Amino acid sequence: MLFIDQNDPKALAQAFEQKPKLIWVETPSNPLLRITDIEQIVSFAKQHSTLVSVDNTFLSPIHQKPLLLGADIVVHSTTKYINGHSDLVGGAVIAKDPQVAEDLKWWANCTGITGAAFDSFLTLRGLRTLDVRLARHETNAAKIVDFLQSHSSIEKVYYPGLKDHPGHAIAKKQQSGFGSMISFKIKGDIEQIKAFLSRLNIFSLAESLGGVESLICHPSTMTHAAVALSEQETAGITQNLLRISVGIENVEDLITDLATALKSC
Ligand SMILES: *Cc1c(COP(=O)(O)O)cnc(C)c1O
């Protein structure tokens, strides 16, 4: 396995020299919401008979349809937006080629990783409100981005909807919305970050995302704790980075919660 910056054409060309069977794309990426141009990856992959798989968890099919952009396989953690209620763990794999789908189905059955009946029922139930939930998630996210951008204790906000986000143009081209995951850096050290987190009342400190309730995560010590500190730094995951999954609560309550907790910073 080789990890590369998929926005770097030189790194891509070098990686394809090794004739990979599969290229795995996660866009927007976790936690810095970097955007990868799916069509560009597909055009590289086609020349090398490489399958393109896209992890579409952060946007759901409402906002991004990788198969229409040329991808071969789409993966979703249905734990997140598709179920949307933080009460199960599940996933979905969608393949363009019926034979690839058949092979994956065989493996799922063979290894026993298919969803339990009740979890599947809940997922289908959650799916019915995906569109309306996402609309609310996103209007809330836009207002929180505005709030964070204007706050003097915030060093930087990462959100593909911002014009100065390096992937903004590609996001606009291949997505129909910017999603409701936001990352930001607070001006302060780890102690100030801890104080900020402990003052939040509505946002729960948790690694998951995509549920109706707002969550906040400290990537360095949570989702990316297994990555060495020096590698975290290289990847831009600094100690003062936080990631929020904006829920569908009253947005004024969410902003008040953030504003109150930021007073300590
Ligand atoms: C959560 C997540 C996963 C893993 O899914 P689980 O349902 O937790 O196993 C994979 N990719 C992305 C982008 C995720 O957010």
GROMACS .gro file of C-alpha atoms and ligand atoms in nm:
model
  280
    1MET     CA    1   0.000   0.000   0.000
    2LEU     CA    2   0.126   0.346  -0.089
    3PHE     CA    3  -0.010   0.673   0.051
    4ILE     CA    4   0.023   0.976  -0.175
    5ASP     CA    5  -0.108   1.329  -0.214
    6GLN     CA    6  -0.360   1.258  -0.489
    7ASN     CA    7  -0.363   1.624  -0.590
    8ASP     CA    8   0.002   1.601  -0.689
    9PRO     CA    9   0.020   1.485  -1.056
   10LYS     CA   10   0.386   1.386  -1.018
   11ALA     CA   11   0.314   1.165  -0.716
   12LEU     CA   12   0.017   1.016  -0.902
   13ALA     CA   13   0.223   0.935  -1.211
   14GLN     CA   14   0.490   0.771  -0.995
   15ALA     CA   15   0.229   0.568  -0.805
   16PHE     CA   16   0.068   0.445  -1.127
   17GLU     CA   17   0.406   0.321  -1.249
   18GLN     CA   18   0.365   0.046  -0.989
   19LYS     CA   19   0.047  -0.070  -1.170
   20PRO     CA   20  -0.188  -0.068  -0.868
   21LYS     CA   21  -0.505  -0.277  -0.892
   22LEU     CA   22  -0.701  -0.020  -0.697
   23ILE     CA   23  -0.676   0.346  -0.605
   24TRP     CA   24  -0.863   0.455  -0.293
   25VAL     CA   25  -0.992   0.811  -0.285
   26GLU     CA   26  -1.145   0.984   0.017
   27THR     CA   27  -1.293   1.321  -0.072
   28PRO     CA   28  -1.352   1.539   0.124
   29SER     CA   29  -1.081   1.386   0.341
   30ASN     CA   30  -1.077   1.344   0.716
   31PRO     CA   31  -1.004   1.570   0.903
   32LEU     CA   32  -0.875   1.858   0.686
   33LEU     CA   33  -1.146   1.826   0.419
   34ARG     CA   34  -0.902   1.820   0.131
   35ILE     CA   35  -1.071   1.769  -0.204
   36THR     CA   36  -0.956   1.526  -0.472
   37ASP     CA   37  -1.066   1.567  -0.833
   38ILE     CA   38  -1.239   1.232  -0.898
   39GLU     CA   39  -1.253   1.276  -1.277
   40GLN     CA   40  -0.880   1.346  -1.288
   41ILE     CA   41  -0.801   1.032  -1.086
   42VAL     CA   42  -1.032   0.832  -1.315
   43SER     CA   43  -0.851   0.958  -1.626
   44PHE     CA   44  -0.516   0.842  -1.480
   45ALA     CA   45  -0.663   0.509  -1.366
   46LYS     CA   46  -0.819   0.431  -1.706
   47GLN     CA   47  -0.477   0.441  -1.871
   48HIS     CA   48  -0.353   0.179  -1.626
   49SER     CA   49  -0.663  -0.046  -1.586
   50THR     CA   50  -0.677   0.047  -1.219
   51LEU     CA   51  -1.010   0.039  -1.035
   52VAL     CA   52  -1.113   0.361  -0.863
   53SER     CA   53  -1.290   0.335  -0.527
   54VAL     CA   54  -1.428   0.647  -0.359
   55ASP     CA   55  -1.516   0.675   0.009
   56ASN     CA   56  -1.824   0.896  -0.013
   57THR     CA   57  -1.910   0.893   0.358
   58PHE     CA   58  -1.866   1.268   0.422
   59LEU     CA   59  -2.116   1.375   0.156
   60SER     CA   60  -2.357   1.084   0.098
   61PRO     CA   61  -2.515   1.027  -0.246
   62ILE     CA   62  -2.714   1.348  -0.201
   63HIS     CA   63  -2.407   1.564  -0.257
   64GLN     CA   64  -2.166   1.351  -0.457
   65LYS     CA   65  -2.218   1.067  -0.705
   66PRO     CA   66  -1.875   0.917  -0.778
   67LEU     CA   67  -2.005   0.653  -1.024
   68LEU     CA   68  -2.129   0.934  -1.250
   69LEU     CA   69  -1.780   1.087  -1.230
   70GLY     CA   70  -1.629   0.760  -1.358
   71ALA     CA   71  -1.544   0.574  -1.036
   72ASP     CA   72  -1.586   0.195  -1.027
   73ILE     CA   73  -1.669   0.147  -0.661
   74VAL     CA   74  -1.828   0.369  -0.395
   75VAL     CA   75  -1.798   0.299  -0.023
   76HIS     CA   76  -2.012   0.447   0.252
   77SER     CA   77  -1.993   0.412   0.624
   78THR     CA   78  -2.372   0.398   0.672
   79THR     CA   79  -2.296   0.455   1.041
   80LYS     CA   80  -2.279   0.824   0.950
   81TYR     CA   81  -2.524   1.035   0.741
   82ILE     CA   82  -2.712   0.750   0.571
   83ASN     CA   83  -2.840   0.607   0.898
   84GLY     CA   84  -2.796   0.945   1.060
   85HIS     CA   85  -2.895   0.868   1.418
   86SER     CA   86  -2.572   0.736   1.572
   87ASP     CA   87  -2.730   0.409   1.676
   88LEU     CA   88  -2.562   0.148   1.459
   89VAL     CA   89  -2.242   0.058   1.275
   90GLY     CA   90  -2.271  -0.039   0.910
   91GLY     CA   91  -2.138   0.007   0.562
   92ALA     CA   92  -2.229  -0.015   0.197
   93VAL     CA   93  -2.023  -0.094  -0.112
   94ILE     CA   94  -2.163  -0.009  -0.454
   95ALA     CA   95  -1.992  -0.137  -0.769
   96LYS     CA   96  -2.052  -0.029  -1.126
   97ASP     CA   97  -1.957  -0.366  -1.279
   98PRO     CA   98  -2.210  -0.641  -1.185
   99GLN     CA   99  -1.925  -0.895  -1.169
  100VAL     CA  100  -1.730  -0.684  -0.915
  101ALA     CA  101  -2.054  -0.645  -0.715
  102GLU     CA  102  -2.111  -1.021  -0.729
  103ASP     CA  103  -1.755  -1.090  -0.607
  104LEU     CA  104  -1.793  -0.842  -0.319
  105LYS     CA  105  -2.130  -0.994  -0.226
  106TRP     CA  106  -1.973  -1.338  -0.217
  107TRP     CA  107  -1.697  -1.215   0.014
  108ALA     CA  108  -1.944  -1.032   0.239
  109ASN     CA  109  -2.149  -1.349   0.278
  110CYS     CA  110  -1.840  -1.566   0.320
  111THR     CA  111  -1.686  -1.349   0.593
  112GLY     CA  112  -2.018  -1.270   0.760
  113ILE     CA  113  -1.987  -0.891   0.745
  114THR     CA  114  -2.341  -0.832   0.618
  115GLY     CA  115  -2.561  -0.608   0.837
  116ALA     CA  116  -2.786  -0.746   1.108
  117ALA     CA  117  -3.160  -0.736   1.035
  118PHE     CA  118  -3.248  -0.470   1.292
  119ASP     CA  119  -2.954  -0.248   1.192
  120SER     CA  120  -3.062  -0.278   0.828
  121PHE     CA  121  -3.418  -0.181   0.925
  122LEU     CA  122  -3.290   0.126   1.111
  123THR     CA  123  -3.065   0.220   0.819
  124LEU     CA  124  -3.356   0.211   0.574
  125ARG     CA  125  -3.564   0.414   0.816
  126GLY     CA  126  -3.289   0.675   0.852
  127LEU     CA  127  -3.237   0.684   0.476
  128ARG     CA  128  -3.590   0.817   0.423
  129THR     CA  129  -3.499   1.151   0.580
  130LEU     CA  130  -3.147   1.178   0.437
  131ASP     CA  131  -3.233   1.463   0.202
  132VAL     CA  132  -3.409   1.683   0.459
  133ARG     CA  133  -3.151   1.610   0.726
  134LEU     CA  134  -2.868   1.708   0.496
  135ALA     CA  135  -3.035   2.035   0.401
  136ARG     CA  136  -3.055   2.132   0.770
  137HIS     CA  137  -2.705   1.999   0.849
  138GLU     CA  138  -2.570   2.221   0.576
  139THR     CA  139  -2.748   2.546   0.651
  140ASN     CA  140  -2.637   2.503   1.013
  141ALA     CA  141  -2.280   2.435   0.898
  142ALA     CA  142  -2.269   2.748   0.681
  143LYS     CA  143  -2.376   2.964   0.978
  144ILE     CA  144  -2.119   2.803   1.207
  145VAL     CA  145  -1.846   2.857   0.946
  146ASP     CA  146  -1.941   3.228   0.933
  147PHE     CA  147  -1.929   3.248   1.312
  148LEU     CA  148  -1.590   3.075   1.339
  149GLN     CA  149  -1.442   3.282   1.056
  150SER     CA  150  -1.528   3.604   1.236
  151HIS     CA  151  -1.404   3.494   1.580
  152SER     CA  152  -1.075   3.639   1.704
  153SER     CA  153  -0.975   3.316   1.887
  154ILE     CA  154  -0.988   3.111   1.568
  155GLU     CA  155  -0.667   3.075   1.366
  156LYS     CA  156  -0.809   2.899   1.060
  157VAL     CA  157  -1.128   2.734   0.936
  158TYR     CA  158  -1.126   2.439   0.695
  159TYR     CA  159  -1.446   2.406   0.491
  160PRO     CA  160  -1.471   2.331   0.117
  161GLY     CA  161  -1.746   2.592   0.083
  162LEU     CA  162  -1.498   2.871   0.160
  163LYS     CA  163  -1.363   3.049  -0.148
  164ASP     CA  164  -1.007   3.036  -0.012
  165HIS     CA  165  -1.021   2.659   0.047
  166PRO     CA  166  -0.770   2.507  -0.200
  167GLY     CA  167  -1.027   2.251  -0.319
  168HIS     CA  168  -1.319   2.495  -0.348
  169ALA     CA  169  -1.336   2.498  -0.730
  170ILE     CA  170  -1.320   2.118  -0.758
  171ALA     CA  171  -1.576   2.079  -0.478
  172LYS     CA  172  -1.808   2.313  -0.666
  173LYS     CA  173  -1.761   2.111  -0.983
  174GLN     CA  174  -1.811   1.760  -0.846
  175GLN     CA  175  -2.034   1.811  -0.541
  176SER     CA  176  -2.384   1.952  -0.513
  177GLY     CA  177  -2.323   2.073  -0.157
  178PHE     CA  178  -2.031   2.136   0.075
  179GLY     CA  179  -2.140   1.906   0.359
  180SER     CA  180  -2.148   1.969   0.731
  181MET     CA  181  -1.804   1.864   0.848
  182ILE     CA  182  -1.591   2.160   0.958
  183SER     CA  183  -1.240   2.167   1.097
  184PHE     CA  184  -1.074   2.463   1.264
  185LYS     CA  185  -0.768   2.564   1.458
  186ILE     CA  186  -0.793   2.756   1.782
  187LYS     CA  187  -0.525   3.007   1.876
  188GLY     CA  188  -0.393   2.831   2.183
  189ASP     CA  189  -0.214   2.535   2.331
  190ILE     CA  190  -0.342   2.194   2.431
  191GLU     CA  191  -0.448   2.318   2.776
  192GLN     CA  192  -0.667   2.585   2.618
  193ILE     CA  193  -0.812   2.327   2.380
  194LYS     CA  194  -0.899   2.104   2.677
  195ALA     CA  195  -1.060   2.395   2.861
  196PHE     CA  196  -1.261   2.483   2.549
  197LEU     CA  197  -1.382   2.124   2.509
  198SER     CA  198  -1.480   2.094   2.874
  199ARG     CA  199  -1.693   2.409   2.849
  200LEU     CA  200  -1.908   2.283   2.562
  201ASN     CA  201  -2.255   2.167   2.659
  202ILE     CA  202  -2.429   2.074   2.334
  203PHE     CA  203  -2.139   1.935   2.132
  204SER     CA  204  -2.042   1.590   2.259
  205LEU     CA  205  -1.678   1.488   2.242
  206ALA     CA  206  -1.686   1.185   2.010
  207GLU     CA  207  -1.516   1.040   1.704
  208SER     CA  208  -1.824   0.959   1.502
  209LEU     CA  209  -2.005   1.198   1.266
  210GLY     CA  210  -2.308   1.240   1.047
  211GLY     CA  211  -2.573   1.201   1.317
  212VAL     CA  212  -2.852   1.444   1.405
  213GLU     CA  213  -2.658   1.559   1.711
  214SER     CA  214  -2.348   1.780   1.693
  215LEU     CA  215  -2.017   1.620   1.778
  216ILE     CA  216  -1.666   1.752   1.825
  217CYS     CA  217  -1.341   1.562   1.793
  218HIS     CA  218  -0.976   1.633   1.867
  219PRO     CA  219  -0.811   1.442   1.578
  220SER     CA  220  -0.460   1.439   1.724
  221THR     CA  221  -0.563   1.241   2.034
  222MET     CA  222  -0.870   1.066   1.895
  223THR     CA  223  -0.918   0.962   1.528
  224HIS     CA  224  -0.548   1.002   1.445
  225ALA     CA  225  -0.395   0.899   1.779
  226ALA     CA  226  -0.232   0.596   1.615
  227VAL     CA  227  -0.035   0.826   1.380
  228ALA     CA  228   0.303   0.943   1.515
  229LEU     CA  229   0.307   1.309   1.622
  230SER     CA  230   0.569   1.401   1.362
  231GLU     CA  231   0.356   1.244   1.086
  232GLN     CA  232   0.050   1.422   1.220
  233GLU     CA  233   0.238   1.754   1.191
  234THR     CA  234   0.337   1.671   0.831
  235ALA     CA  235  -0.027   1.596   0.753
  236GLY     CA  236  -0.136   1.928   0.908
  237ILE     CA  237  -0.301   1.763   1.208
  238THR     CA  238  -0.175   1.994   1.480
  239GLN     CA  239  -0.261   1.993   1.850
  240ASN     CA  240  -0.492   2.291   1.811
  241LEU     CA  241  -0.702   2.130   1.536
  242LEU     CA  242  -1.063   2.039   1.609
  243ARG     CA  243  -1.324   1.881   1.384
  244ILE     CA  244  -1.697   1.923   1.420
  245SER     CA  245  -1.985   1.728   1.277
  246VAL     CA  246  -2.266   1.982   1.269
  247GLY     CA  247  -2.600   1.837   1.375
  248ILE     CA  248  -2.954   1.953   1.304
  249GLU     CA  249  -3.017   2.129   1.635
  250ASN     CA  250  -3.116   2.495   1.659
  251VAL     CA  251  -2.814   2.671   1.510
  252GLU     CA  252  -2.833   2.969   1.749
  253ASP     CA  253  -2.795   2.725   2.039
  254LEU     CA  254  -2.493   2.568   1.870
  255ILE     CA  255  -2.328   2.905   1.808
  256THR     CA  256  -2.397   3.019   2.165
  257ASP     CA  257  -2.239   2.697   2.292
  258LEU     CA  258  -1.923   2.756   2.084
  259ALA     CA  259  -1.909   3.127   2.171
  260THR     CA  260  -1.938   3.058   2.545
  261ALA     CA  261  -1.671   2.789   2.538
  262LEU     CA  262  -1.439   3.013   2.330
  263LYS     CA  263  -1.446   3.282   2.599
  264SER     CA  264  -1.190   3.070   2.785
  265CYS     CA  265  -0.946   3.083   2.493
  266LIG     C1  266  -1.636   0.648   0.994
  266LIG     C2  267  -1.572   0.639   0.863
  266LIG     C3  268  -1.529   0.517   0.813
  266LIG     C4  269  -1.542   0.389   0.894
  266LIG     O1  270  -1.673   0.351   0.909
  266LIG     P1  271  -1.730   0.269   1.034
  266LIG     O2  272  -1.875   0.262   1.005
  266LIG     O3  273  -1.699   0.346   1.158
  266LIG     O4  274  -1.663   0.137   1.032
  266LIG     C5  275  -1.470   0.516   0.688
  266LIG     N1  276  -1.454   0.628   0.615
  266LIG     C6  277  -1.495   0.748   0.660
  266LIG     C7  278  -1.473   0.869   0.574
  266LIG     C8  279  -1.556   0.758   0.784
  266LIG     O5  280  -1.596   0.877   0.830
   0.00000   0.00000   0.00000
